[in-house]
Coordinates of C-alpha atoms in Angstrom, one line a residue:
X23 CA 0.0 0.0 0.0
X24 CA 3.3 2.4 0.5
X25 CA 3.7 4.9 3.3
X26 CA 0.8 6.7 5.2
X27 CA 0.8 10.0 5.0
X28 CA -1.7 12.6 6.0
X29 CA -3.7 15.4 3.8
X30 CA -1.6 18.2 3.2
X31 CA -0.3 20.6 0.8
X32 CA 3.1 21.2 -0.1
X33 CA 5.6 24.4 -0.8
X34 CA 8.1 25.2 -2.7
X35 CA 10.4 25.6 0.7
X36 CA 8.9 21.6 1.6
X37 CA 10.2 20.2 -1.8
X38 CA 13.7 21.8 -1.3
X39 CA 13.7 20.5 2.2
X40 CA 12.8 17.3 0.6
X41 CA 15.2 17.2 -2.0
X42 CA 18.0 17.8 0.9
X43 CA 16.7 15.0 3.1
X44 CA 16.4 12.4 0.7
X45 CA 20.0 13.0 -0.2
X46 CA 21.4 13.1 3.1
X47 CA 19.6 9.4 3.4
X48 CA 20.8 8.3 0.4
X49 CA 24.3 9.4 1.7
X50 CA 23.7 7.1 5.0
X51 CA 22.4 4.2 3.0
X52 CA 25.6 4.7 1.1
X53 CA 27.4 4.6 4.6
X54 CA 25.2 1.5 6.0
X55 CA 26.3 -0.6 3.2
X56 CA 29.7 -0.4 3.3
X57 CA 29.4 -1.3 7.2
X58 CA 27.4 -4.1 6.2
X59 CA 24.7 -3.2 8.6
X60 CA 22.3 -5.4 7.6
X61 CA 20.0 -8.8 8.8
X62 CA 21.4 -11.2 6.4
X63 CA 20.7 -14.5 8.1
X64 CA 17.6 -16.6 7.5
X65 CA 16.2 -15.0 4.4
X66 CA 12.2 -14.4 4.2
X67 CA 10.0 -14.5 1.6
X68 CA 7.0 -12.6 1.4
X69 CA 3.5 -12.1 -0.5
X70 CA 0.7 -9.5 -1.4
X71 CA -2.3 -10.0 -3.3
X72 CA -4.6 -7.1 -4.5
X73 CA -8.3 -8.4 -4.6
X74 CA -11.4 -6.6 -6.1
X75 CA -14.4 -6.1 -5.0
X76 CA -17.9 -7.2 -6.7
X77 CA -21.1 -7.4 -6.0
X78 CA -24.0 -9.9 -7.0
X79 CA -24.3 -9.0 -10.2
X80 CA -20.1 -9.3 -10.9
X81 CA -19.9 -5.8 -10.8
X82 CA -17.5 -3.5 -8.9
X83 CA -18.9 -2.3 -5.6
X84 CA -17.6 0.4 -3.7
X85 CA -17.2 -1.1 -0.7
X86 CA -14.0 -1.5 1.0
X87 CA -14.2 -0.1 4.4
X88 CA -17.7 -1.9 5.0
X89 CA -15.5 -5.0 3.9
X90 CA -12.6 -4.6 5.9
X91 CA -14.5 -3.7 9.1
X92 CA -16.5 -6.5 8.3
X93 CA -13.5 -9.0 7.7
X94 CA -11.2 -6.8 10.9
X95 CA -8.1 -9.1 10.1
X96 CA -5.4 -6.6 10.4
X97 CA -3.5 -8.3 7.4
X98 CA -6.2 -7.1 5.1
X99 CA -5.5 -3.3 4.0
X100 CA -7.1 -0.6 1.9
X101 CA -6.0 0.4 -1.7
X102 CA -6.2 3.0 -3.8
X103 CA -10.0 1.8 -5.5
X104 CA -12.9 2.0 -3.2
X105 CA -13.3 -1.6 -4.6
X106 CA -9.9 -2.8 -3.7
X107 CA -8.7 -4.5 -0.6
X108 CA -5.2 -5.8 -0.1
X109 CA -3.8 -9.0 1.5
X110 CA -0.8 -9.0 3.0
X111 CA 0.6 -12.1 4.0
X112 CA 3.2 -12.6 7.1
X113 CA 6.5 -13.6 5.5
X114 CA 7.8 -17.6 5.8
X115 CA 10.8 -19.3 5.1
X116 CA 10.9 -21.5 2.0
X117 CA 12.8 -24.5 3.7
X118 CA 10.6 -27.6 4.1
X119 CA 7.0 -26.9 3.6
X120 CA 7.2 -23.2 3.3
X121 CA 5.1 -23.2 0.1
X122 CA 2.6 -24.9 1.0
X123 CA 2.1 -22.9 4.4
X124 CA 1.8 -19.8 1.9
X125 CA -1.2 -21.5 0.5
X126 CA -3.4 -22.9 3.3
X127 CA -2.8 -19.8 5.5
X128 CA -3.7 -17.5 2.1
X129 CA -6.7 -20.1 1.4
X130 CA -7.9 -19.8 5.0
X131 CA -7.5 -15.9 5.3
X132 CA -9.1 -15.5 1.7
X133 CA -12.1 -17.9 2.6
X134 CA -12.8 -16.5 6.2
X135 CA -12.5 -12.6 4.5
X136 CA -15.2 -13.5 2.1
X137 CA -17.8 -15.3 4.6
X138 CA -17.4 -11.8 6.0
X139 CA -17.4 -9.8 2.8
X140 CA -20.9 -11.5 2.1
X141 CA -22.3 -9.5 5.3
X142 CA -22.1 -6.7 3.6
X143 CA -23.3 -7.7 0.0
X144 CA -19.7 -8.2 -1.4
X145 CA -17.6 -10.7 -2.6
X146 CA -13.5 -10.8 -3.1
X147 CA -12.1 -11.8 -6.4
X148 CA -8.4 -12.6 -7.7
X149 CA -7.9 -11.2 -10.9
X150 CA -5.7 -8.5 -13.0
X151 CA -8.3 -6.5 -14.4
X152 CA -11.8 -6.9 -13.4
X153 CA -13.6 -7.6 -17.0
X154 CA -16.5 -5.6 -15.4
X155 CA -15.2 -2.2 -14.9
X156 CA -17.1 0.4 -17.0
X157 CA -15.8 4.2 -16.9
X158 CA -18.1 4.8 -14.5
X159 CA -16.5 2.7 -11.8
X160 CA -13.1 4.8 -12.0
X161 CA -14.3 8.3 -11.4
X162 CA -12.7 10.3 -8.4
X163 CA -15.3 9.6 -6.1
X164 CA -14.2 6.0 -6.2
X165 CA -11.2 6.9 -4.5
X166 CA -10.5 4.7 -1.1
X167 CA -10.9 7.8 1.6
X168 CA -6.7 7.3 2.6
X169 CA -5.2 10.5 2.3
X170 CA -2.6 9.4 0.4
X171 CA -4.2 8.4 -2.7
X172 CA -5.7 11.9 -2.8
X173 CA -2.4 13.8 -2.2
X174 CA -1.0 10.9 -5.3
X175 CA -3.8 12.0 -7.6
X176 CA -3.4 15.6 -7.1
X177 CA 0.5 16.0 -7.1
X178 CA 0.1 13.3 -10.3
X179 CA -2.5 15.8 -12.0
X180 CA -0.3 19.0 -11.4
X181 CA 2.9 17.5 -12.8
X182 CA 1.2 16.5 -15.8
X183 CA -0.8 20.0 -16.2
X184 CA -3.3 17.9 -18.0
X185 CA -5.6 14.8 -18.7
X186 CA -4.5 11.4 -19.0
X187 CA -5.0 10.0 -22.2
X188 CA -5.0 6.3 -21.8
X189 CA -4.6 4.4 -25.8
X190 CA -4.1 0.6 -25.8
X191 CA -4.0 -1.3 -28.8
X192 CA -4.6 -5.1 -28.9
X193 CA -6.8 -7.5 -30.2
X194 CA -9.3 -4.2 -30.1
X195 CA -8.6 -1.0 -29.5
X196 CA -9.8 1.5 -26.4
X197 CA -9.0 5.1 -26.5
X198 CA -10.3 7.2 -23.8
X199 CA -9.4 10.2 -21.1
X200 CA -9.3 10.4 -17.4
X201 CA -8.9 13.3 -14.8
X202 CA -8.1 10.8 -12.3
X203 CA -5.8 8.4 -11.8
X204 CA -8.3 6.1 -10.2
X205 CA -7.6 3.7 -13.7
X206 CA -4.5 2.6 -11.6
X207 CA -6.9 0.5 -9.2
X208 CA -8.2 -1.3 -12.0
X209 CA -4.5 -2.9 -12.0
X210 CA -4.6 -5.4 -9.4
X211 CA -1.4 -7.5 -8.7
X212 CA 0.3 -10.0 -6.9
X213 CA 3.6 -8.9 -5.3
X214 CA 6.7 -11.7 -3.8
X215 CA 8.7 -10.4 -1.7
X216 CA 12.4 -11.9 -1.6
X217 CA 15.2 -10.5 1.3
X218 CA 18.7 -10.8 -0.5
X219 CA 22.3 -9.7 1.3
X220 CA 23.9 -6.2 -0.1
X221 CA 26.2 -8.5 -1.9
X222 CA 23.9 -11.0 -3.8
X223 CA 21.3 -7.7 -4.5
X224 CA 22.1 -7.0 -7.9
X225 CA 22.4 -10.5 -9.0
X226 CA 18.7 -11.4 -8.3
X227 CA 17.4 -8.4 -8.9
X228 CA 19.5 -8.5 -12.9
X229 CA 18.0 -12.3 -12.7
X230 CA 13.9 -11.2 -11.6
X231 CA 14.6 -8.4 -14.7
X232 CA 15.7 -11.2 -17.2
X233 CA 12.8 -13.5 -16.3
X234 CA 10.2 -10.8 -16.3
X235 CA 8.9 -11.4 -19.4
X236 CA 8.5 -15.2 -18.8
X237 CA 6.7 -14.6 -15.9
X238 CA 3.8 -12.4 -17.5
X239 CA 3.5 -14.3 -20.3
X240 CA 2.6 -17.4 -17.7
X241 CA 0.7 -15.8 -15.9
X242 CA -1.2 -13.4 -17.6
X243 CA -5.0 -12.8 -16.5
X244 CA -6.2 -9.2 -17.7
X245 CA -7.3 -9.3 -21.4
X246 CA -10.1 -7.4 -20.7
X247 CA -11.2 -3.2 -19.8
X248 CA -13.5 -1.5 -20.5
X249 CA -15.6 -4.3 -22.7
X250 CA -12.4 -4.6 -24.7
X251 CA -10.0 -7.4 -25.6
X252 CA -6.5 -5.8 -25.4
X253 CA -3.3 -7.1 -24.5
X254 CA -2.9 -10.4 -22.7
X255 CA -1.7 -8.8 -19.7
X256 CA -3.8 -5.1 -20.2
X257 CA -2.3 -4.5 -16.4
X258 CA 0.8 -3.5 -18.0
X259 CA 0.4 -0.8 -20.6
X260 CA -2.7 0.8 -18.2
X261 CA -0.7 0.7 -15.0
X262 CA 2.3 2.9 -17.2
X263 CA -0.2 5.1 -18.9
X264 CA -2.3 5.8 -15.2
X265 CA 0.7 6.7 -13.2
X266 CA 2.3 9.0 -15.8
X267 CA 3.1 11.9 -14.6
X268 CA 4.8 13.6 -18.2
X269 CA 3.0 15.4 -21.0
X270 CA 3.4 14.3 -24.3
X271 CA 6.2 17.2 -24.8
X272 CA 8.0 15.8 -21.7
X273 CA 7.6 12.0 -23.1
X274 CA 9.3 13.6 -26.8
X275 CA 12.0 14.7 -25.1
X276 CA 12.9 11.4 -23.5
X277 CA 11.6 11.9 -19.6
X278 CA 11.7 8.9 -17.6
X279 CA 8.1 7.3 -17.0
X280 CA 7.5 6.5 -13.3
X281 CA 6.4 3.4 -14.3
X282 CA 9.6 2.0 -15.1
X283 CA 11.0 -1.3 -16.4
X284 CA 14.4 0.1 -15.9
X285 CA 17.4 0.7 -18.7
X286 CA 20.4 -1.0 -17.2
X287 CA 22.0 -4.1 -15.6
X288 CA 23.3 -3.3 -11.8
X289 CA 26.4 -4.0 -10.6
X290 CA 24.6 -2.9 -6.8
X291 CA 21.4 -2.1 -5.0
X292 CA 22.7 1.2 -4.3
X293 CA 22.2 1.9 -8.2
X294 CA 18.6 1.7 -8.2
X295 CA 18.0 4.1 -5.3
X296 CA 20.3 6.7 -6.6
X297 CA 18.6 6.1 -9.7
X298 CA 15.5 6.8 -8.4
X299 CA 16.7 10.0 -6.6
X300 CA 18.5 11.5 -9.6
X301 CA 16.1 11.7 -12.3
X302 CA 12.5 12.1 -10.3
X303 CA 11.2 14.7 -8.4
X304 CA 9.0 14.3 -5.8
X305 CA 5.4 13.2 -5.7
X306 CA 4.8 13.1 -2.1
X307 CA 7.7 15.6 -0.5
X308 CA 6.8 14.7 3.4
X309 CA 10.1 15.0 5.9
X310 CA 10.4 13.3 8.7
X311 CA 11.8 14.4 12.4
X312 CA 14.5 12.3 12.4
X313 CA 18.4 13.1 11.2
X314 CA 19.5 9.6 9.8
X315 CA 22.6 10.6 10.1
X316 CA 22.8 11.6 13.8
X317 CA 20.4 7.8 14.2
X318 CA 23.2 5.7 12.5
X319 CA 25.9 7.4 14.3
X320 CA 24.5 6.9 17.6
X321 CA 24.6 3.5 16.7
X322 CA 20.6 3.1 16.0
X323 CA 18.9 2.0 12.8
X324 CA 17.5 4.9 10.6
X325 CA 14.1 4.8 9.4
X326 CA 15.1 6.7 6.1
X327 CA 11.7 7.3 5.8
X328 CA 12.3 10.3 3.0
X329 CA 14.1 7.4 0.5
X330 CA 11.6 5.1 1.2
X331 CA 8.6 7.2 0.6
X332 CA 10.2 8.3 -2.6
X333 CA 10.9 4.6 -3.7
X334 CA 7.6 4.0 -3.0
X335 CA 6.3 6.4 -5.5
X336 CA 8.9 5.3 -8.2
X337 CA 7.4 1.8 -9.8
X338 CA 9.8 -0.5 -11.2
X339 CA 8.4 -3.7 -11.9
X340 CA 11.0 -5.0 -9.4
X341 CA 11.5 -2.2 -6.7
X342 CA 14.7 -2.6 -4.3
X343 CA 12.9 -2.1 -0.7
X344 CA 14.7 -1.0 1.9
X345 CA 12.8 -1.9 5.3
X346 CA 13.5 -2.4 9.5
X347 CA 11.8 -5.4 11.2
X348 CA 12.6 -5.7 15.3
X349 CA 15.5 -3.2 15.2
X350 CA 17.5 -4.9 12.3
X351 CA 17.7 -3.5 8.9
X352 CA 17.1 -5.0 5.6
X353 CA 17.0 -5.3 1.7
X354 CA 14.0 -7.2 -0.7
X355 CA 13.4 -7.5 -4.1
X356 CA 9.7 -6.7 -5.1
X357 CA 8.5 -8.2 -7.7
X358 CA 5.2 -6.6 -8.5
X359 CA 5.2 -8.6 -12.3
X360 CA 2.4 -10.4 -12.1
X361 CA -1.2 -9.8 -11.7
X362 CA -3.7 -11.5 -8.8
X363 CA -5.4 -14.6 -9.8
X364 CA -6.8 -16.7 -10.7
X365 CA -6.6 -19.4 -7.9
X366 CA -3.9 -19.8 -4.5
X367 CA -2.1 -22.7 -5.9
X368 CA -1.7 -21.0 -9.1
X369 CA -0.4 -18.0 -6.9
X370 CA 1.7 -20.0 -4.8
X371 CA 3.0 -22.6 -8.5
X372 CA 4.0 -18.5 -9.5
X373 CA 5.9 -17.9 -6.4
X374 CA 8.0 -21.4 -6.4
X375 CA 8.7 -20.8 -10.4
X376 CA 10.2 -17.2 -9.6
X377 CA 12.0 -18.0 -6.7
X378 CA 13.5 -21.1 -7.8
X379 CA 14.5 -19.8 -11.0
X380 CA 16.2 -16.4 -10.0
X381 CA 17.7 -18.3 -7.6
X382 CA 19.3 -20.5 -9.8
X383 CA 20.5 -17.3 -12.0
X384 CA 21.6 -15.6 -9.5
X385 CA 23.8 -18.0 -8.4
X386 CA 25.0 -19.1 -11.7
X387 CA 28.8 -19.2 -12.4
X388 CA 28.5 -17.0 -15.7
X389 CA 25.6 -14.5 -15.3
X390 CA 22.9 -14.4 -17.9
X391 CA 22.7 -10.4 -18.3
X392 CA 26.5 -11.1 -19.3
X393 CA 25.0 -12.7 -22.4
X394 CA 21.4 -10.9 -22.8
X395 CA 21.4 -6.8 -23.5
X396 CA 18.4 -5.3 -21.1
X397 CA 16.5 -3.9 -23.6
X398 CA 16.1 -7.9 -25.1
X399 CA 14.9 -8.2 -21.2
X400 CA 12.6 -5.5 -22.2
X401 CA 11.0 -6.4 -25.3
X402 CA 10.7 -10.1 -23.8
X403 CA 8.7 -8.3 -21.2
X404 CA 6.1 -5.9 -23.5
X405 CA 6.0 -9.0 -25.7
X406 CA 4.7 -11.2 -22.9
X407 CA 2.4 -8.9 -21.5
X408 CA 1.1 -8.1 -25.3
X409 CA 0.8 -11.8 -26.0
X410 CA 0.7 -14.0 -22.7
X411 CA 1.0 -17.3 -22.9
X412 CA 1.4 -17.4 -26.8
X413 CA 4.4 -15.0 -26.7
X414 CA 7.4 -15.3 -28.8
X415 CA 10.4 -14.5 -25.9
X416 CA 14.5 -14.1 -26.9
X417 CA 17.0 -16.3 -24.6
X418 CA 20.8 -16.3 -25.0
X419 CA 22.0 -19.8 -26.8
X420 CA 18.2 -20.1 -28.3
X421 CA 17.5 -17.1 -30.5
X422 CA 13.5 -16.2 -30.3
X423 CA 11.6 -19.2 -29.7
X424 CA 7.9 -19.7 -27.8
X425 CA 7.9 -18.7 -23.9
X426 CA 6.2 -21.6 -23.1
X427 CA 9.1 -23.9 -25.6
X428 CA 11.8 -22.3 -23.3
X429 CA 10.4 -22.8 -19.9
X430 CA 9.4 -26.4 -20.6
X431 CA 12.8 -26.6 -22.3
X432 CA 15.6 -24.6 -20.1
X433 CA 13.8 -22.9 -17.3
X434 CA 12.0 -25.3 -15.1
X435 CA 15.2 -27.7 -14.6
X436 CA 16.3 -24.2 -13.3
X437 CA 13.9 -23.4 -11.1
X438 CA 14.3 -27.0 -10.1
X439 CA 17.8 -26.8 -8.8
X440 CA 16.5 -23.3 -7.1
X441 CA 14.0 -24.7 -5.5
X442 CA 16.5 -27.8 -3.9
X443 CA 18.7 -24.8 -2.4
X444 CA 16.3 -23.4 -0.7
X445 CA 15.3 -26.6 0.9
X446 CA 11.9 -26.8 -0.5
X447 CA 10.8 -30.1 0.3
X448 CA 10.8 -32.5 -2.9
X449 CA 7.3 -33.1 -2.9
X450 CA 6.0 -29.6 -3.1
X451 CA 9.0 -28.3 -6.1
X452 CA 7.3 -31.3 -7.9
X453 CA 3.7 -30.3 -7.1
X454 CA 4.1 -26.5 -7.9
X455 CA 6.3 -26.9 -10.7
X456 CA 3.9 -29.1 -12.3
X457 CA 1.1 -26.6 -12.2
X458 CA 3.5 -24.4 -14.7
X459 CA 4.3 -27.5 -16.7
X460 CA 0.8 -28.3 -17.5
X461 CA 0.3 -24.8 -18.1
X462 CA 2.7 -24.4 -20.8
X463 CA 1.7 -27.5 -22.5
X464 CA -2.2 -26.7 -22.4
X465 CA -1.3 -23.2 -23.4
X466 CA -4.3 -22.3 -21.1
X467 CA -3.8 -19.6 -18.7
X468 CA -5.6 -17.0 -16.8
X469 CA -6.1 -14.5 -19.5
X470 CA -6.6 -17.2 -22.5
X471 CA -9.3 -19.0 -20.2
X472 CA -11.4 -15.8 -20.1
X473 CA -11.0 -15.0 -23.7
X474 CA -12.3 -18.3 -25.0
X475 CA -15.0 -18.4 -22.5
X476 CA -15.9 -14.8 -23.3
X477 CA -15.8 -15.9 -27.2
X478 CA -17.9 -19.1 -26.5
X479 CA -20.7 -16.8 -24.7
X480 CA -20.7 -14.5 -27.3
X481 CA -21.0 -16.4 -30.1
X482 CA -22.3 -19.8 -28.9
X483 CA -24.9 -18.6 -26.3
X484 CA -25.9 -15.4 -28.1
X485 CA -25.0 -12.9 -25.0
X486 CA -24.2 -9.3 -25.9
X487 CA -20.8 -8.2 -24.6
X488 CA -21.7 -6.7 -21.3
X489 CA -23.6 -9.8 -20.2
X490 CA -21.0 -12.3 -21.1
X491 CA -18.3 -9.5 -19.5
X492 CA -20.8 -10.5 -16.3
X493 CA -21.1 -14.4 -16.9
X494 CA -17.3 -14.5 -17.5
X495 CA -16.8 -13.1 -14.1
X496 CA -19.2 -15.6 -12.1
X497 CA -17.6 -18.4 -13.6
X498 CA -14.4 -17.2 -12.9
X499 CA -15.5 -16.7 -9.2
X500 CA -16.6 -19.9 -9.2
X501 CA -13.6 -21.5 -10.3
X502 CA -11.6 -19.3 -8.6
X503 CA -12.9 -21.1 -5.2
X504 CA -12.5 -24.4 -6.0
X505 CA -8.7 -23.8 -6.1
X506 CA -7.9 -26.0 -9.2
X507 CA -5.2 -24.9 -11.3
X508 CA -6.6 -22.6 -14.1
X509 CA -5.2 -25.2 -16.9
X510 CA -7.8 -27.7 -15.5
X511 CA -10.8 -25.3 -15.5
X512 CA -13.1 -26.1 -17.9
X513 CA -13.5 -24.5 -21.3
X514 CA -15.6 -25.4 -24.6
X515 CA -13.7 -23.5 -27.5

């Protein structure tokens, strides 16, 4: 959800202030990682799902704080759509059974929130894009009450000086405005968390860059907005074009998006962060009391709260996160690739595939982005969000071949050996990575299942495109609670 912060408005003295701050804690983050001040033992892996809200009709309903005061699980969190909620899930070790504790405690939080949800005439539902949404739904009143997504859309919509123009073109086309950036919450995600030393940093983070495009192309679920069929994974192009905070003059002259697959390999975590603090100003320019500095010196942690609330409001589809858990500080990668859905064990088969396989690229004796430019990392990526599961990827040794050739191929025997050093019990690699093995070789994924089903309604049972937008969804929910892997729900072509 990023930092809190309060209403407010902001100066031109609090943005200079700002700009100081977040230097002087990039300056001590520079300092804490050369003393190699940080946890580093017993590494933790973490998870957050977005959810949307519908009602019982499969529409969006704006309902999220009757929800969560229904559901009063402190793990479940607002976000920025009124019908939005957010899991997060307390972080595990891999070792053993790890995996599958990930499942049956998401499973039982999931299933208890929506016996709750259904007090209050709502249900929850894993998915990228809700097929359902209409521009109706993303209006500013639809904006969770949080202060901070008020403060985002207005400091968004005063860099910008103008509209957003949101143009996606797919298997249709959609071309429309907004004076909100409320289109964001439509992009619902799932997020893994992985903690990594200073010194192993930019190896997994260069390794979750080079496998990004694999991973959307698996697991793609959001071919559908606003009663279009666009890309495979839709989540992608909207969440860059919502956030986007340049005018089409600043875009021509070659202004960084904040939505941000990156442009280089790193050689350190400390590039990202500087990154981030060079080229963009602040959104959100909120100081905090405390002199990091003066904290580390006196032998205490710092919160850095300045860098982090700026990182938060940079979004690289794999965002360094700096972070203090009981005193001790430390680093993650954030891999925010994938969208939610469609089941758990589809979540969870996601979660052992990436950790597993950057895992076994990090730790490989002749680094892959030693062989791969980033901008074949890139296009891998746009391709496999364009094209999901049917996309043509690029991989050093192979040329351009089918994503679902090269994982079946080259990448699963990876994640394979990942998965053995973290100690992942045999049983569950073999049960997880199975659900992405079947998945390649149905070809049948999230975002292919609802675009057959939505062409079968269409044209087999006669329904116009908002009621089988509507039928799509409550099959989907269905489905989505029996838990079976989304290459064995059922489909008539």
């Amino acid at each position: 959800m990023g930092e809190e912060v309060g209403a407010r408005t902001f100066s031109r003295e609090d943005r200079a202030r700002y700009r100081e701050k977040v230097r002087r804690c990039l300056d001590v983050f520079a300092e804490m990682l050369r003393e190699s001040r940080f946890d580093v033992e017993r590494p933790m892996t973490g998870l957050e799902i977005e959810l949307n809200l519908v009602d019982d009709d499969s529409r969006p309903t704006m309902r999220n704080a009757d929800v969560l005061a229904a559901v009063a699980d402190p793990s479940f969190q607002t976000e920025l759509g009124q019908f939005n909620v957010e899991i997060n899930v307390a972080p595990r070790r891999l070792v053993g059974t790890g995996t599958a504790e990930f499942e049956s405690h998401v499973r039982a939080s999931l299933n208890a929130a929506e016996e709750k949800a259904r007090t209050v005439d709502a249900h929850m539902v894993m998915i990228g894009i809700l097929p359902t949404l209409e521009p109706g739904h993303l209006t500013a009143g639809a904006l969770s009450a949080n202060p901070r997504y008020a403060l985002l859309n207005e400091q968004i919509f005063a860099a910008r000086g103008e509209d957003l123009r949101i143009a996606i073109s797919g298997v249709e086309r959609l071309a429309t405005t907004a004076d909100t950036i409320t289109p964001e919450a439509a992009c619902t995600s799932t997020q893994f968390h992985l903690q990594v030393s200073p010194a192993d940093f930019a190896g997994y983070w260069n390794a979750a860059q080079a496998i990004a495009g694999v991973q959307v192309a698996l697991g793609a679920n959001s071919p559908l907005f606003f009663g279009r069929e666009l890309w495979r994974e839709t989540r992608v192009p909207l969440f860059q074009q919502a956030t986007d905070t340049r005018s089409e003059e600043i875009k021509a002259q070659g202004v960084r998006p904040r939505v941000w697959f990156g442009e280089r390999w790193i050689t350190s975590v400390f590039d990202l962060f500087e990154e981030n603090v060079r080229y963009f100003p602040a959104l959100l320019p909120v100081c905090d009391p405390e002199d990091p500095a003066e904290t580390l010196a006196a032998g205490g942690v710092p919160r850095l709260a300045e860098l982090r609330l700026h990182n938060g409001t940079i979004y690289r589809w794999n965002r360094p996160v700096y972070d203090v858990w009981k005193g001790r500080p430390h680093l993650r990668v954030e891999n925010r690739v994938l969208p939610a859905g469609p089941t758990v064990v589809d979540t969870i088969a996601n979660g052992a595939f990436y950790f597993g396989l950057v895992r076994a690229l990090a730790e490989s004796d002749r680094p892959l982005w030693s062989q791969m430019s980033f901008s074949a990392a890139e296009e891998n990526f746009t391709s496999g969000a364009r094209h999901g599961i049917d996309a043509q990827v690029y991989w050093p040794g192979l040329g351009y071949l089918p994503a679902t050739e090269l994982v079946l191929r080259r990448l699963l025997p990876l994640a394979h050996q990942g998965l053995d050093r973290w100690g992942v019990a045999p049983a569950e690699r073999d049960r997880l990575l199975g659900i992405i093995e079947q998945r390649c070789l149905t070809g049948r994924n999230g975002a292919s299942w609802q675009v057959t089903t939505l062409h079968r309604l269409e044209s087999a049972d006669h329904l116009d495109r908002p009621e089988a937008l509507r039928e799509v969804v409550r099959q989907y929910v269905e489905l989505m609670h029996s838990n079976l892997p989304v290459h064995e729900w059922p489909v008539t072509d």
